[in-house]
C-alpha positions as YAML, in Angstrom:
chain: A
units: angstrom
residues:
- id: 1
  name: MET
  ca: [21.20, -23.60, 35.28]
- id: 2
  name: GLU
  ca: [24.74, -24.22, 34.01]
- id: 3
  name: GLU
  ca: [26.01, -23.66, 37.55]
- id: 4
  name: ILE
  ca: [23.70, -26.41, 38.82]
- id: 5
  name: ARG
  ca: [24.76, -28.72, 36.00]
- id: 6
  name: GLU
  ca: [28.43, -28.18, 36.85]
- id: 7
  name: VAL
  ca: [27.90, -28.88, 40.56]
- id: 8
  name: LEU
  ca: [26.00, -32.09, 39.86]
- id: 9
  name: ARG
  ca: [28.53, -33.17, 37.25]
- id: 10
  name: LEU
  ca: [31.28, -32.88, 39.84]
- id: 11
  name: TRP
  ca: [29.19, -34.66, 42.48]
- id: 12
  name: LEU
  ca: [28.64, -37.58, 40.12]
- id: 13
  name: GLY
  ca: [32.41, -37.93, 39.76]
- id: 14
  name: LEU
  ca: [32.48, -37.11, 36.05]
- id: 15
  name: ALA
  ca: [35.43, -34.71, 36.31]
- id: 16
  name: VAL
  ca: [38.87, -36.06, 35.45]
- id: 17
  name: GLY
  ca: [40.80, -37.01, 38.60]
- id: 18
  name: LEU
  ca: [37.83, -36.44, 40.95]
- id: 19
  name: PRO
  ca: [35.93, -39.74, 41.26]
- id: 20
  name: ALA
  ca: [34.04, -38.79, 44.45]
- id: 21
  name: PRO
  ca: [34.78, -35.22, 45.57]
- id: 22
  name: GLY
  ca: [33.43, -33.72, 48.78]
- id: 23
  name: LEU
  ca: [31.40, -30.56, 49.15]
- id: 24
  name: ARG
  ca: [34.46, -28.39, 49.76]
- id: 25
  name: THR
  ca: [36.17, -29.62, 46.58]
- id: 26
  name: ILE
  ca: [32.99, -29.23, 44.52]
- id: 27
  name: ALA
  ca: [32.47, -25.70, 45.81]
- id: 28
  name: ALA
  ca: [36.05, -24.73, 44.96]
- id: 29
  name: ARG
  ca: [35.89, -26.20, 41.44]
- id: 30
  name: ALA
  ca: [32.45, -24.77, 40.62]
- id: 31
  name: GLY
  ca: [33.09, -21.39, 42.23]
- id: 32
  name: VAL
  ca: [30.08, -21.46, 44.57]
- id: 33
  name: ASP
  ca: [29.51, -21.66, 48.32]
- id: 34
  name: ARG
  ca: [29.42, -25.03, 50.10]
- id: 35
  name: LYS
  ca: [25.91, -24.32, 51.37]
- id: 36
  name: THR
  ca: [24.80, -23.73, 47.79]
- id: 37
  name: VAL
  ca: [26.38, -27.03, 46.74]
- id: 38
  name: ARG
  ca: [24.57, -28.82, 49.56]
- id: 39
  name: ARG
  ca: [21.22, -27.31, 48.50]
- id: 40
  name: TYR
  ca: [21.71, -28.29, 44.86]
- id: 41
  name: ILE
  ca: [22.63, -31.86, 45.74]
- id: 42
  name: ALA
  ca: [19.75, -32.25, 48.21]
- id: 43
  name: ALA
  ca: [17.26, -30.98, 45.62]
- id: 44
  name: ALA
  ca: [18.71, -33.31, 42.98]
- id: 45
  name: GLN
  ca: [18.47, -36.30, 45.32]
- id: 46
  name: ALA
  ca: [14.89, -35.38, 46.12]
- id: 47
  name: ALA
  ca: [14.24, -35.39, 42.35]
- id: 48
  name: GLY
  ca: [15.63, -38.94, 42.12]
- id: 49
  name: LEU
  ca: [19.30, -38.43, 41.21]
- id: 50
  name: THR
  ca: [21.74, -40.97, 42.64]
- id: 51
  name: ARG
  ca: [25.53, -41.00, 42.54]
- id: 52
  name: ASP
  ca: [25.80, -44.22, 40.50]
- id: 53
  name: VAL
  ca: [24.36, -42.75, 37.28]
- id: 54
  name: GLY
  ca: [26.11, -41.12, 34.35]
- id: 55
  name: ALA
  ca: [26.02, -37.76, 32.64]
- id: 56
  name: SER
  ca: [22.86, -38.72, 30.73]
- id: 57
  name: ALA
  ca: [20.91, -38.33, 33.98]
- id: 58
  name: LEU
  ca: [21.53, -34.57, 34.00]
- id: 59
  name: THR
  ca: [18.53, -33.82, 31.83]
- id: 60
  name: ASP
  ca: [16.76, -30.49, 31.48]
- id: 61
  name: GLU
  ca: [13.82, -31.95, 33.41]
- id: 62
  name: LEU
  ca: [16.06, -32.83, 36.36]
- id: 63
  name: LEU
  ca: [17.77, -29.44, 36.33]
- id: 64
  name: GLY
  ca: [14.38, -27.74, 36.19]
- id: 65
  name: ALA
  ca: [13.27, -29.72, 39.25]
- id: 66
  name: VAL
  ca: [16.44, -28.68, 41.10]
- id: 67
  name: VAL
  ca: [15.87, -25.03, 40.21]
- id: 68
  name: ALA
  ca: [12.28, -25.25, 41.46]
- id: 69
  name: GLY
  ca: [13.48, -26.90, 44.66]
- id: 70
  name: VAL
  ca: [16.18, -24.41, 45.60]
- id: 71
  name: ARG
  ca: [14.44, -21.19, 44.70]
- id: 72
  name: PRO
  ca: [11.99, -19.72, 47.22]
- id: 73
  name: ALA
  ca: [8.33, -19.61, 46.27]
- id: 74
  name: ARG
  ca: [7.27, -16.22, 44.88]
- id: 75
  name: PRO
  ca: [3.50, -16.31, 44.25]
- id: 76
  name: ASN
  ca: [3.40, -12.61, 43.31]
- id: 77
  name: GLY
  ca: [6.72, -12.59, 41.49]
- id: 78
  name: HIS
  ca: [8.51, -10.89, 44.40]
- id: 79
  name: GLY
  ca: [10.42, -12.08, 47.45]
- id: 80
  name: GLN
  ca: [9.95, -11.51, 51.17]
- id: 81
  name: ALA
  ca: [11.86, -8.22, 51.17]
- id: 82
  name: TRP
  ca: [9.49, -6.76, 48.59]
- id: 83
  name: GLU
  ca: [6.43, -7.93, 50.54]
- id: 84
  name: ALA
  ca: [7.86, -6.33, 53.68]
- id: 85
  name: LEU
  ca: [7.83, -2.95, 51.89]
- id: 86
  name: VAL
  ca: [4.18, -3.11, 50.82]
- id: 87
  name: PRO
  ca: [2.76, -1.79, 54.14]
- id: 88
  name: PHE
  ca: [5.13, 1.20, 53.87]
- id: 89
  name: SER
  ca: [4.24, 2.09, 50.26]
- id: 90
  name: GLU
  ca: [2.22, 5.18, 51.20]
- id: 91
  name: GLN
  ca: [4.92, 6.47, 53.53]
- id: 92
  name: ILE
  ca: [7.63, 5.85, 50.92]
- id: 93
  name: THR
  ca: [5.55, 7.70, 48.32]
- id: 94
  name: GLN
  ca: [5.34, 10.75, 50.63]
- id: 95
  name: TRP
  ca: [9.08, 10.64, 51.26]
- id: 96
  name: VAL
  ca: [9.81, 10.41, 47.54]
- id: 97
  name: ARG
  ca: [7.48, 13.26, 46.55]
- id: 98
  name: GLY
  ca: [8.11, 15.64, 49.45]
- id: 99
  name: GLY
  ca: [5.89, 18.71, 49.83]
- id: 100
  name: THR
  ca: [4.71, 17.89, 53.36]
- id: 101
  name: PRO
  ca: [5.48, 19.76, 56.59]
- id: 102
  name: GLU
  ca: [7.51, 16.79, 57.81]
- id: 103
  name: ASN
  ca: [9.64, 16.56, 54.66]
- id: 104
  name: PRO
  ca: [9.17, 19.54, 52.32]
- id: 105
  name: GLU
  ca: [11.93, 18.27, 50.03]
- id: 106
  name: PRO
  ca: [12.03, 14.79, 48.44]
- id: 107
  name: LEU
  ca: [14.18, 12.35, 50.35]
- id: 108
  name: THR
  ca: [16.88, 10.22, 48.76]
- id: 109
  name: VAL
  ca: [16.48, 6.46, 48.72]
- id: 110
  name: THR
  ca: [19.51, 6.20, 50.99]
- id: 111
  name: LYS
  ca: [17.72, 8.31, 53.61]
- id: 112
  name: ILE
  ca: [14.51, 6.34, 53.14]
- id: 113
  name: HIS
  ca: [16.48, 3.13, 53.62]
- id: 114
  name: ILE
  ca: [17.75, 4.43, 56.97]
- id: 115
  name: LEU
  ca: [14.29, 5.60, 58.11]
- id: 116
  name: LEU
  ca: [12.72, 2.24, 57.27]
- id: 117
  name: ALA
  ca: [15.42, 0.41, 59.23]
- id: 118
  name: ARG
  ca: [14.60, 2.57, 62.26]
- id: 119
  name: GLN
  ca: [11.01, 1.34, 61.96]
- id: 120
  name: GLY
  ca: [12.12, -2.28, 61.85]
- id: 121
  name: CYS
  ca: [11.86, -2.76, 58.07]
- id: 122
  name: VAL
  ca: [15.33, -3.94, 57.02]
- id: 123
  name: VAL
  ca: [15.53, -4.78, 53.31]
- id: 124
  name: PRO
  ca: [18.28, -4.76, 50.67]
- id: 125
  name: TYR
  ca: [18.95, -1.34, 49.20]
- id: 126
  name: ARG
  ca: [18.44, -2.49, 45.60]
- id: 127
  name: THR
  ca: [15.05, -3.97, 46.48]
- id: 128
  name: LEU
  ca: [14.01, -0.63, 47.94]
- id: 129
  name: VAL
  ca: [15.13, 1.17, 44.78]
- id: 130
  name: ARG
  ca: [13.06, -1.16, 42.58]
- id: 131
  name: PHE
  ca: [10.04, -0.92, 44.88]
- id: 132
  name: ALA
  ca: [10.19, 2.88, 45.05]
- id: 133
  name: THR
  ca: [10.54, 3.10, 41.27]
- id: 134
  name: GLU
  ca: [7.72, 0.72, 40.41]
- id: 135
  name: CYS
  ca: [5.24, 1.51, 43.19]
- id: 136
  name: CYS
  ca: [6.02, 4.93, 44.69]
- id: 137
  name: GLY
  ca: [6.82, 7.25, 41.80]
- id: 138
  name: TYR
  ca: [10.56, 7.39, 42.30]
- id: 139
  name: ARG
  ca: [12.47, 8.57, 39.20]
- id: 140
  name: ARG
  ca: [9.30, 8.90, 37.15]
- id: 141
  name: THR
  ca: [9.37, 11.61, 34.53]
- id: 142
  name: THR
  ca: [7.05, 12.76, 31.76]
- id: 143
  name: THR
  ca: [9.90, 14.00, 29.59]
- id: 144
  name: THR
  ca: [11.63, 11.73, 27.12]
- id: 145
  name: VAL
  ca: [15.06, 12.84, 26.02]
- id: 146
  name: ARG
  ca: [15.91, 11.66, 22.54]
- id: 147
  name: VAL
  ca: [19.54, 10.74, 21.99]
- id: 148
  name: ALA
  ca: [20.82, 11.25, 18.47]
- id: 149
  name: ASP
  ca: [22.81, 8.43, 16.90]
- id: 150
  name: GLY
  ca: [26.51, 9.23, 16.69]
- id: 151
  name: ASP
  ca: [28.62, 9.07, 13.58]
- id: 152
  name: PRO
  ca: [30.01, 5.70, 12.50]
- id: 153
  name: GLY
  ca: [33.09, 4.73, 14.51]
- id: 154
  name: VAL
  ca: [32.41, 7.22, 17.33]
- id: 155
  name: GLU
  ca: [30.57, 5.13, 19.95]
- id: 156
  name: CYS
  ca: [31.37, 1.62, 21.15]
- id: 157
  name: GLN
  ca: [29.48, 0.06, 24.07]
- id: 158
  name: ILE
  ca: [31.44, -2.40, 26.23]
- id: 159
  name: ASP
  ca: [30.18, -5.08, 28.58]
- id: 160
  name: PHE
  ca: [31.55, -8.31, 30.07]
- id: 161
  name: GLY
  ca: [30.19, -11.39, 31.79]
- id: 162
  name: TYR
  ca: [30.71, -14.99, 32.85]
- id: 163
  name: LEU
  ca: [30.14, -17.67, 30.17]
- id: 164
  name: GLY
  ca: [30.79, -20.93, 32.03]
- id: 165
  name: MET
  ca: [33.44, -23.57, 32.60]
- id: 166
  name: LEU
  ca: [35.84, -24.98, 29.98]
- id: 167
  name: ASP
  ca: [38.37, -27.81, 30.02]
- id: 168
  name: ASP
  ca: [41.85, -26.38, 29.55]
- id: 169
  name: ALA
  ca: [43.76, -28.78, 27.28]
- id: 170
  name: ALA
  ca: [47.11, -27.36, 28.40]
- id: 171
  name: THR
  ca: [46.62, -27.93, 32.14]
- id: 172
  name: GLY
  ca: [43.84, -30.52, 32.26]
- id: 173
  name: LYS
  ca: [41.87, -28.31, 34.64]
- id: 174
  name: ARG
  ca: [38.48, -26.68, 34.26]
- id: 175
  name: ARG
  ca: [38.65, -22.90, 34.10]
- id: 176
  name: LYS
  ca: [36.15, -20.10, 34.12]
- id: 177
  name: VAL
  ca: [35.52, -18.47, 30.75]
- id: 178
  name: PHE
  ca: [34.62, -14.80, 30.51]
- id: 179
  name: ALA
  ca: [33.61, -12.69, 27.54]
- id: 180
  name: LEU
  ca: [34.07, -9.06, 26.64]
- id: 181
  name: VAL
  ca: [31.33, -7.79, 24.35]
- id: 182
  name: PHE
  ca: [31.74, -4.79, 22.06]
- id: 183
  name: THR
  ca: [28.67, -3.27, 20.39]
- id: 184
  name: ALA
  ca: [29.06, -0.57, 17.77]
- id: 185
  name: GLY
  ca: [26.67, 2.26, 18.62]
- id: 186
  name: ARG
  ca: [25.62, 3.06, 15.05]
- id: 187
  name: CYS
  ca: [25.40, -0.27, 13.23]
- id: 188
  name: GLN
  ca: [24.89, -2.47, 16.36]
- id: 189
  name: MET
  ca: [27.55, -4.90, 15.15]
- id: 190
  name: VAL
  ca: [28.65, -7.12, 18.05]
- id: 191
  name: CYS
  ca: [32.13, -8.51, 18.68]
- id: 192
  name: VAL
  ca: [32.52, -11.12, 21.44]
- id: 193
  name: SER
  ca: [36.01, -11.79, 22.80]
- id: 194
  name: PRO
  ca: [36.15, -14.94, 25.03]
- id: 195
  name: VAL
  ca: [39.04, -14.95, 27.51]
- id: 196
  name: LEU
  ca: [40.39, -17.14, 30.32]
- id: 197
  name: ILE
  ca: [41.38, -14.34, 32.67]
- id: 198
  name: SER
  ca: [39.82, -12.63, 35.67]
- id: 199
  name: GLU
  ca: [37.28, -9.83, 35.41]
- id: 200
  name: ARG
  ca: [39.88, -7.37, 36.66]
- id: 201
  name: LYS
  ca: [42.04, -7.95, 33.59]
- id: 202
  name: ILE
  ca: [39.35, -8.69, 31.03]
- id: 203
  name: TYR
  ca: [38.82, -5.04, 30.13]
- id: 204
  name: GLU
  ca: [42.46, -4.35, 29.28]
- id: 205
  name: HIS
  ca: [42.78, -7.59, 27.31]
- id: 206
  name: GLY
  ca: [39.61, -7.04, 25.28]
- id: 207
  name: VAL
  ca: [40.29, -3.38, 24.57]
- id: 208
  name: ARG
  ca: [43.77, -4.14, 23.22]
- id: 209
  name: ARG
  ca: [42.42, -6.96, 21.05]
- id: 210
  name: GLN
  ca: [39.53, -4.87, 19.72]
- id: 211
  name: ALA
  ca: [41.80, -1.90, 19.06]
- id: 212
  name: ALA
  ca: [44.20, -4.06, 17.07]
- id: 213
  name: SER
  ca: [41.30, -5.53, 15.11]
- id: 214
  name: SER
  ca: [39.93, -2.05, 14.39]
- id: 215
  name: ARG
  ca: [43.33, -0.90, 13.09]
- id: 216
  name: ARG
  ca: [43.51, -3.90, 10.76]
- id: 217
  name: ARG
  ca: [40.07, -3.17, 9.34]
- id: 218
  name: THR
  ca: [40.93, 0.49, 8.91]
- id: 219
  name: VAL
  ca: [44.13, -0.31, 7.01]
- id: 220
  name: ALA
  ca: [42.29, -2.83, 4.82]
...
C-alpha cells in the first residue's frame, strides 16, 4: 500500500521539484514499472481522485479502493495459475508419490513442471510447488524433528527487506530505505539496522555494525 501511496503522491505533484511529472518520471522515482503506475493512477481516478487535490485526499479508504481495483479477483483465494492446476491434481499426486508402472520413483517438481508444460499447462514454478505441497502430498512427513535451542550468543538469524522511501536532507532526493534485521536465536532479541544502500551491500554493512555493537556489549 505504501508503494501505491508513493505513486499517487508523485502524480499529485507533491514531491519537491516535480509539480506535474509524467509516468516515466513517476516510475523511476517510485521504483516501479510504468504499466504499474498507469494501473494505479487509473484505479485512483476511478475512485474519484483528481490531480487538483492535496495530500489529505490520499486516505486509507482511497488506497483500499485502488488496491481492490488493481488486484485480480480471487474468489477462492487463488489465482488463475492455481485454478489451471486443479484438473491435474490427481496426476500430480501420482507423480509425487511414485509407485506406478509409469513412474516407480517419485518425480521432482522440476520434472512435473516440464511434463505439465508438454500437456499445455504452463504455470509459474513456485505456484506448482505450493499446489503440490497443499493438495498433492508433496513434502508431507509424519516425523517432526525437534531442534534444540543453542547456547546464548551462538545463533543469530539475519534477514533484510525494503522499508519504503525517505527524504534525504543532504541531497533533497527521495531514497529507498532498507533494513537488516538480526534476531538472537536464544532470547529472540531483535536488532533492526536501517540503511540507505542497495541490497547487495546491506549484508556487509549490517554485519559490521552488529559485530561492532556486540563487541561493545561484551566489553561492557
